[in-house]
CSV table of C-alpha atoms and ligand atoms in Angstrom, one decimal:
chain,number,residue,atom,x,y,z
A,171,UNK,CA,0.0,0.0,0.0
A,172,UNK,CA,1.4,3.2,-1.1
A,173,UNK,CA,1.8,6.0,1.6
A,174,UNK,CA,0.1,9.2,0.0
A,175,UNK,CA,-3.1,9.4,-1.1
A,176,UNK,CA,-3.4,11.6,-4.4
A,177,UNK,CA,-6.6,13.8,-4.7
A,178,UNK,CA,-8.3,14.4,-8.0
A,179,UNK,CA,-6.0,17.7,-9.2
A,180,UNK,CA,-2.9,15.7,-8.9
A,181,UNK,CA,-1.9,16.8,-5.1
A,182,UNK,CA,0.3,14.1,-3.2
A,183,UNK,CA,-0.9,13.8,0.6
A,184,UNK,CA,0.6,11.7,3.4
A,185,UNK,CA,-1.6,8.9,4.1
A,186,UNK,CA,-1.5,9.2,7.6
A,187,UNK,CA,-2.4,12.5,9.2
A,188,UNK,CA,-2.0,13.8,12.2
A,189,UNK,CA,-5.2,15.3,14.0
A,190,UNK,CA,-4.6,18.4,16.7
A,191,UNK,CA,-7.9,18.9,18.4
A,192,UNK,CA,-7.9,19.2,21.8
A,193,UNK,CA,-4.3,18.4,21.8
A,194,UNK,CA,-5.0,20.0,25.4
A,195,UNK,CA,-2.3,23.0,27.1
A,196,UNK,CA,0.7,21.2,25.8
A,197,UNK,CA,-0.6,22.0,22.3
A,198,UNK,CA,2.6,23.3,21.0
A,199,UNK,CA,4.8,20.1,22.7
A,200,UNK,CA,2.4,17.2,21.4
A,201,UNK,CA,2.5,19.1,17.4
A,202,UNK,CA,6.6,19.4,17.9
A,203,UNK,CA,6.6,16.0,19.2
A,204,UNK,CA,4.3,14.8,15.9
A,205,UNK,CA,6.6,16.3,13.7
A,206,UNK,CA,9.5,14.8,15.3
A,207,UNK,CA,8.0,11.3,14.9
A,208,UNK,CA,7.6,11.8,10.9
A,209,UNK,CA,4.3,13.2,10.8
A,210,UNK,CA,4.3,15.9,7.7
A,211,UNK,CA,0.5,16.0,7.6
A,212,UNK,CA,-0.9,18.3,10.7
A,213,UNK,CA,-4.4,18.7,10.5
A,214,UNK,CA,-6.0,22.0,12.7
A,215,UNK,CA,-8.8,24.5,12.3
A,216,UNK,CA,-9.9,27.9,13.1
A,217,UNK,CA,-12.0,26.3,15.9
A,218,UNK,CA,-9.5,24.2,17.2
A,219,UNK,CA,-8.0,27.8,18.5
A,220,UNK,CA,-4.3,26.3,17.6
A,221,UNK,CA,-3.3,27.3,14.1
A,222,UNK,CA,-0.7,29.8,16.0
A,223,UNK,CA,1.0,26.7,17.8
A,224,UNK,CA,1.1,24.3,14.9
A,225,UNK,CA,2.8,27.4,12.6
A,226,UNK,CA,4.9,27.4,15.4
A,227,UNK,CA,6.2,24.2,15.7
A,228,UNK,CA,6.7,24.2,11.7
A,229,UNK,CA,8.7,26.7,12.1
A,230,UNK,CA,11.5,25.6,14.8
A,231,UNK,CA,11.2,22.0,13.6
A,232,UNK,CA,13.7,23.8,10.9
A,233,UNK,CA,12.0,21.8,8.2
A,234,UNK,CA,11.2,22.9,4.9
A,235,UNK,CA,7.7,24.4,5.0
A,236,UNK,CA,6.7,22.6,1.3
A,237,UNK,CA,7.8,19.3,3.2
A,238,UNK,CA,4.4,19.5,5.1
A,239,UNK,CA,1.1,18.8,4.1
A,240,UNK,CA,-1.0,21.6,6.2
A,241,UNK,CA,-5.0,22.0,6.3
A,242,UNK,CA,-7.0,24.2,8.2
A,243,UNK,CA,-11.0,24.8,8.4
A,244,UNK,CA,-13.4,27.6,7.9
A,245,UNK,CA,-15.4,28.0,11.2
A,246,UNK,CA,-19.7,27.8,10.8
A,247,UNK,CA,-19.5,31.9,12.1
A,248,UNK,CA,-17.5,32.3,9.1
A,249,UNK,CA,-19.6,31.1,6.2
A,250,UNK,CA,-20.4,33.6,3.2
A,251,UNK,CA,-18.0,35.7,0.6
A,252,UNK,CA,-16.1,38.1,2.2
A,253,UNK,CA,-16.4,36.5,5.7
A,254,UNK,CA,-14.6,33.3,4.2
A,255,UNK,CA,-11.8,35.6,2.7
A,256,UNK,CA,-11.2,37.1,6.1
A,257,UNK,CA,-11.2,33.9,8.1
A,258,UNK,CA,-8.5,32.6,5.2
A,259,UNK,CA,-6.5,35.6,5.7
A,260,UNK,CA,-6.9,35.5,9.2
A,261,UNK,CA,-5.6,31.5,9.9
A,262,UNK,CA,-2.7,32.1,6.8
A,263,UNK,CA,-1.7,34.8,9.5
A,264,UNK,CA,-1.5,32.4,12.4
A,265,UNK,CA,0.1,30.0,10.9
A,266,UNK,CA,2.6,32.1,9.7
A,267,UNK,CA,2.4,30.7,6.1
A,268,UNK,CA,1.4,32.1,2.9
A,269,UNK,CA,-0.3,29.0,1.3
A,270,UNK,CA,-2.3,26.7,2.7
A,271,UNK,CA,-2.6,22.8,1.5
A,272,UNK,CA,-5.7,22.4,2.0
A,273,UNK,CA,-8.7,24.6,3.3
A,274,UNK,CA,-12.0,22.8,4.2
A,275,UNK,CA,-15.6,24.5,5.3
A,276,UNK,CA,-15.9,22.5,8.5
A,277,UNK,CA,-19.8,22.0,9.1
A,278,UNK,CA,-21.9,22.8,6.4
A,279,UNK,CA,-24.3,24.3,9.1
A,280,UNK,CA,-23.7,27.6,10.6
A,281,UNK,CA,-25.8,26.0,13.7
A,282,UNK,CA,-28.0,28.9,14.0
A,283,UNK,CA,-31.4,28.4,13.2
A,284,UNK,CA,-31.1,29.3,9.7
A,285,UNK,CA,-33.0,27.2,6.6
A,286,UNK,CA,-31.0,28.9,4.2
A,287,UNK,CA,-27.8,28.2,5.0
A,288,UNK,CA,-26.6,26.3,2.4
A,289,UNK,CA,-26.3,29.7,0.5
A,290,UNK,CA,-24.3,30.8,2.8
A,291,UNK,CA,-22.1,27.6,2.1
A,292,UNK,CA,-22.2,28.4,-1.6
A,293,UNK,CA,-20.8,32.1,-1.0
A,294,UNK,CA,-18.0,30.5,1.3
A,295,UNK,CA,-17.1,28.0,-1.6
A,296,UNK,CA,-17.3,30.7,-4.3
A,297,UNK,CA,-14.8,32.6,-1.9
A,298,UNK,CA,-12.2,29.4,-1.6
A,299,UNK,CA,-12.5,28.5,-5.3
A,300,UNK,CA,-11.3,32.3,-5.6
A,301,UNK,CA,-8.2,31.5,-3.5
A,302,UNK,CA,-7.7,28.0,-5.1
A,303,UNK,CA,-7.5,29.3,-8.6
A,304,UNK,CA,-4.9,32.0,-7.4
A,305,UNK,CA,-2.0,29.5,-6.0
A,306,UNK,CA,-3.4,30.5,-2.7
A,307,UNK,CA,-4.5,26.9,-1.5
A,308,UNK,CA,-3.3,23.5,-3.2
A,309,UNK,CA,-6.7,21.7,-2.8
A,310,UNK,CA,-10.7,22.8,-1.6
A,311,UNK,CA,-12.6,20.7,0.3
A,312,UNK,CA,-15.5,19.9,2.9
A,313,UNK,CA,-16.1,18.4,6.2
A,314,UNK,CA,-18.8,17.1,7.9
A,315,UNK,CA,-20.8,17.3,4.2
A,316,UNK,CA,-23.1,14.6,3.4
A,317,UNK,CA,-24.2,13.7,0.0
A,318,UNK,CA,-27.4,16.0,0.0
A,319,UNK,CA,-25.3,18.6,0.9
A,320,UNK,CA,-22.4,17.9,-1.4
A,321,UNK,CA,-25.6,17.8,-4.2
A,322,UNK,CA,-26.4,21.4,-3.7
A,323,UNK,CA,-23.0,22.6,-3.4
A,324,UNK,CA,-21.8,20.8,-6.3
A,325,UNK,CA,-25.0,22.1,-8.3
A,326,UNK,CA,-24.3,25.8,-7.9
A,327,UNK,CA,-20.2,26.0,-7.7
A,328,UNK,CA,-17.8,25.0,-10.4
A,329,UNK,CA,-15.1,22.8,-8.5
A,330,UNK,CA,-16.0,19.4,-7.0
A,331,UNK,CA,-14.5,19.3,-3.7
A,332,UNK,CA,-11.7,17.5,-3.4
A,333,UNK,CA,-11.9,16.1,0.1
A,334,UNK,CA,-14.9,15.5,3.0
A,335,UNK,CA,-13.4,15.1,6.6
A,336,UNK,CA,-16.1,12.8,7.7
A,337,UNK,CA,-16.1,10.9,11.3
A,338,UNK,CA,-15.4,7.4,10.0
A,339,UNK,CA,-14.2,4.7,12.5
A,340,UNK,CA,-14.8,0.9,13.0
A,341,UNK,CA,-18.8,1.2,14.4
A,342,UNK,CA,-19.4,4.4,12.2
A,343,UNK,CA,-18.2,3.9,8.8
A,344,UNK,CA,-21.1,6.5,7.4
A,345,UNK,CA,-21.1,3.7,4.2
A,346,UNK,CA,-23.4,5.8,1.8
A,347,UNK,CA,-21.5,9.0,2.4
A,348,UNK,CA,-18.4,7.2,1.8
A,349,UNK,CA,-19.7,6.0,-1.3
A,350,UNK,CA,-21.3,8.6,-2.7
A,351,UNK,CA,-17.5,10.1,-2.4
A,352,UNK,CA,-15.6,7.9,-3.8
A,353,UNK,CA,-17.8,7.5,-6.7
A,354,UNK,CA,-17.2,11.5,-7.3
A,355,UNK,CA,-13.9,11.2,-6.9
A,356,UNK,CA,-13.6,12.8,-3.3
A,357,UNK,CA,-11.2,12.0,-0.9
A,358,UNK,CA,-12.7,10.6,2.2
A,359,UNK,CA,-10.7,11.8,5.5
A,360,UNK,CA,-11.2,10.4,8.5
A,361,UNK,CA,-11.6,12.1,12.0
A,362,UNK,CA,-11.6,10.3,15.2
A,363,UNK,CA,-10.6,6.8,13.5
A,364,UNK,CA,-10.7,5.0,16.9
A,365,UNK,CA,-13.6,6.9,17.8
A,366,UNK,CA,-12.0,9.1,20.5
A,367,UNK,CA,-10.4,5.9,21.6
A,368,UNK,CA,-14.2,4.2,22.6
A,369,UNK,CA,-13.7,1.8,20.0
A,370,UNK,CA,-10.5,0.6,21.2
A,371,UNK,CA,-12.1,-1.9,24.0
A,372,UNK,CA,-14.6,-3.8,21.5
A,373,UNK,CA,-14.1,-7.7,21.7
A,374,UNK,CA,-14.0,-8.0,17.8
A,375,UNK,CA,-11.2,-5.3,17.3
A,376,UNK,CA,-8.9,-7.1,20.4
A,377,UNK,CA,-9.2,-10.3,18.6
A,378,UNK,CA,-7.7,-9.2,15.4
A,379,UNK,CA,-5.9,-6.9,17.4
A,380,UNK,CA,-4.4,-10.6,18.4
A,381,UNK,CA,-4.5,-12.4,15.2
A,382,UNK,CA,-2.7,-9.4,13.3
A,383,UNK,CA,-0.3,-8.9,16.3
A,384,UNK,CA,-0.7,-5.4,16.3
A,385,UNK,CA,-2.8,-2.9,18.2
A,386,UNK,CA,-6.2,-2.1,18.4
A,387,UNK,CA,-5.4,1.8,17.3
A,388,UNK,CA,-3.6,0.2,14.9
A,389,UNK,CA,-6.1,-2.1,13.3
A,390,UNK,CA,-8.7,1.0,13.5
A,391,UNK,CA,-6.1,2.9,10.9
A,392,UNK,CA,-5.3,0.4,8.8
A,393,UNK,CA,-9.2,-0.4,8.2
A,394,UNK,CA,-9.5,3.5,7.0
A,395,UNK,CA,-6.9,3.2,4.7
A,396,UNK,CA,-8.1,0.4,3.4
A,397,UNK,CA,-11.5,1.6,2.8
A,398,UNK,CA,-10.0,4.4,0.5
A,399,UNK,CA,-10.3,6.9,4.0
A,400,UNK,CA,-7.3,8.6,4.9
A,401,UNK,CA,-7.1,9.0,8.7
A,402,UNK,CA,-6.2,11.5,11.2
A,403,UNK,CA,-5.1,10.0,14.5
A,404,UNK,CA,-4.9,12.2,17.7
A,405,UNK,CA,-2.2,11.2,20.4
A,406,UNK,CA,-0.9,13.2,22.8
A,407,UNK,CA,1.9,10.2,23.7
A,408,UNK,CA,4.9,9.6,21.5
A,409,UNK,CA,5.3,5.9,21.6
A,410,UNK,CA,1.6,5.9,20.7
A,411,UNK,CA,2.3,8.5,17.6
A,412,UNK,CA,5.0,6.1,16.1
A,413,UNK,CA,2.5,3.5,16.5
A,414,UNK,CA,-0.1,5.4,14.6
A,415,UNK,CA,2.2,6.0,11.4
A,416,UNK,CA,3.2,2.0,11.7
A,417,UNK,CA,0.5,0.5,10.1
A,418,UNK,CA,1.6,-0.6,6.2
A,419,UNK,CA,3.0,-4.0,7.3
A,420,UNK,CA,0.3,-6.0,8.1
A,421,UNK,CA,-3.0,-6.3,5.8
A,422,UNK,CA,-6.1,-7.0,7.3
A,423,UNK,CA,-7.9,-10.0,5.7
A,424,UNK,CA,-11.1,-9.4,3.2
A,425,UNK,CA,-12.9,-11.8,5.4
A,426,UNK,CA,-12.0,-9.7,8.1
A,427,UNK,CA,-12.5,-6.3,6.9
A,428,UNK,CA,-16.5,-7.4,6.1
A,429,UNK,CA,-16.7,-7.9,9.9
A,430,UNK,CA,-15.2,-5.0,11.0
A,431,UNK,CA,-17.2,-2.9,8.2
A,432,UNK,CA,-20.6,-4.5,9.6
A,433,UNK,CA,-20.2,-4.0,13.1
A,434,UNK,CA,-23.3,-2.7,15.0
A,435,UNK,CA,-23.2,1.1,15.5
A,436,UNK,CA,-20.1,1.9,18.4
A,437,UNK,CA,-18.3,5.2,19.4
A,438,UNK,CA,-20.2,7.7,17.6
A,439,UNK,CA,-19.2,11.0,18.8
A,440,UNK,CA,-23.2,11.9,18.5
A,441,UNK,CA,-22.2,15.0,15.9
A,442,UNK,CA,-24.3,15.5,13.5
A,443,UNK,CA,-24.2,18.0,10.7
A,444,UNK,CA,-28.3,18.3,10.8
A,445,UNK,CA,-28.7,18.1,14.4
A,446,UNK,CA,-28.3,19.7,17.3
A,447,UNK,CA,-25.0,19.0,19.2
A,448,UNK,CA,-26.0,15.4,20.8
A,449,UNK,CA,-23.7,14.6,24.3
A,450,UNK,CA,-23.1,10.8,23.6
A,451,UNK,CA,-23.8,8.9,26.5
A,452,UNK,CA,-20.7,7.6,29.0
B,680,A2P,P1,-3.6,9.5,24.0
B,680,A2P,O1,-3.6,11.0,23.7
B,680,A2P,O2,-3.4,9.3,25.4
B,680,A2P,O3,-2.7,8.7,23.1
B,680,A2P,P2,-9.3,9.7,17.9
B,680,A2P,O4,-8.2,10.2,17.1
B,680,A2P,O5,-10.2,8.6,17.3
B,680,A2P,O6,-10.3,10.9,18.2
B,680,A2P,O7,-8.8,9.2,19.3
B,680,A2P,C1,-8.0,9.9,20.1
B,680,A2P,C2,-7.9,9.2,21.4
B,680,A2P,O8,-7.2,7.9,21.2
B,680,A2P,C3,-7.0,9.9,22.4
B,680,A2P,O9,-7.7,9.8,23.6
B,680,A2P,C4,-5.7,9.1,22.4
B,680,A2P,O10,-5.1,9.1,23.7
B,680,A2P,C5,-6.1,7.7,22.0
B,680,A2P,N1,-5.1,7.0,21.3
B,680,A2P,C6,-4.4,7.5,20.2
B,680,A2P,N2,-3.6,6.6,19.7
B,680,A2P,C7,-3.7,5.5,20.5
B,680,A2P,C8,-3.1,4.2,20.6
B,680,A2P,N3,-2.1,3.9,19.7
B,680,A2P,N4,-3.4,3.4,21.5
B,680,A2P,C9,-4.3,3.7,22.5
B,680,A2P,N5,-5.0,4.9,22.5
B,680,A2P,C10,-4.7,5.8,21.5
């Protein structure tokens, strides 16, 4: 299995990414530590309230800034024309670059009430398509999108995203918005691919986890990548990191991969783009 992924305009992207949400108060210690373990793929977002920190630790790692593979995300306050400029201007600035790798709207909602939203969405994309066709950003995409909502996008804009961050793990594989993707041509990305770690416990995964000799974690991202999904584990431990990026020397079964893709629904972080926030229980 190669270890990029290439999106539909040709970009090369590290297979394995490296999430930073809530990489808690030693933000900028965990992203310096990531980097030191081979991670060139840093995924953050204006929400994330880190962009500052990850620029950072780009910076003093001393590596060449075209080395990594960076993507940040519009926030839902955000959405529309000029707003979507600002917020692009505003997380180039914290970063400290001037390019971006990849620039996603993060929830197709605003989360305010509104019916109309998806408008706002279309203004947004109209914006990053802007900045995509001036050298400003190597590839536009979506998170969070599902195929209804990639439908009216894709209907009023001119450029087919090229990624949707969806949460996809072993118990939440979200298979027809995975599909619908990968028939288009999208990159699927995959957040929380041990489901915040509540996945890791299930009797299934420890048994292969067994079998394969490797560990649960790992058997999580190795069944993303080979669904197609590129994944985007969060550690905050290094021995955990490393672990995380060694996963392309052991292939799970097809037999294997059916059960794990037809487990019963476990570790859903209870987002969802149409709903109201949703506190999963435990
Ligand atoms: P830690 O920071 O202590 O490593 P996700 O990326 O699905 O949201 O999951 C993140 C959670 O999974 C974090 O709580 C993280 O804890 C844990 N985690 C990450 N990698 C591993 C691993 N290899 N083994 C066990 N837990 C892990």
């Amino acid at each position: 299995m190669k270890q990029t992924f290439v999106l539909a305009n040709g970009v090369e992207v590290p297979a394995v990414g490296f999430g930073t949400y809530k990489a808690a108060e030693k933000n900028e210690e965990i992203i310096k530590e990531a980097i030191a373990q081979g991670y060139r793929h840093l995924d953050t977002a204006a929400f994330y309230d880190n962009e500052r920190e990850v620029g950072k630790a780009i910076r003093e790692s001393g590596i060449d800034r075209r080395e990594f593979f960076i993507t940040s995300k519009l926030w839902k306050a955000d959405l529309g024309y000029a707003s979507a400029l600002a917020a692009f201007e505003a997380s180039l600035e914290r970063l400290g670059v001037d390019y971006l790798d990849l620039y996603l709207i993060h929830w197709p909602s605003p989360a305010d009430g509104t019916d109309s939203y998806m408008e706002r969405d279309i203004e947004a994309w109209k914006a990053m398509e802007e900045l995509y066709r001036a050298g400003k950003i190597r590839a536009i995409g979506v998170s969070n999108f599902l195929p209804h909502h990639l439908n009216r996008l894709m209907d009023r804009t001119g450029i087919i995203p090229l990624v949707d961050q969806l949460e996809f793990h072993p118990g939440y594989i979200q298979k027809a918005a995975v599909d619908f993707c990968q028939r288009q041509g999208i990159l699927v990305e995959a957040w929380s691919p041990m489901g915040r770690a509540r996945v890791l416990g299930e009797p299934l995964l420890q048994e292969f986890a067994k079998k394969y000799q490797v560990s649960t974690a790992q058997l999580c991202i190795r069944f993303a990548l080979q669904c197609g999904v590129l994944p985007l584990p969060k550690s905050s431990s290094a021995e955990r990191m490393r672990q995380n990026m060694d996963v392309f020397s052991f292939e799970i079964g097809e037999e294997d991969m059916h059960r794990l893709m037809t487990l019963p629904q476990l570790g859903w972080s209870g987002e969802h783009p149409d709903r109201e926030w949703v506190k999963p229980e435990g």
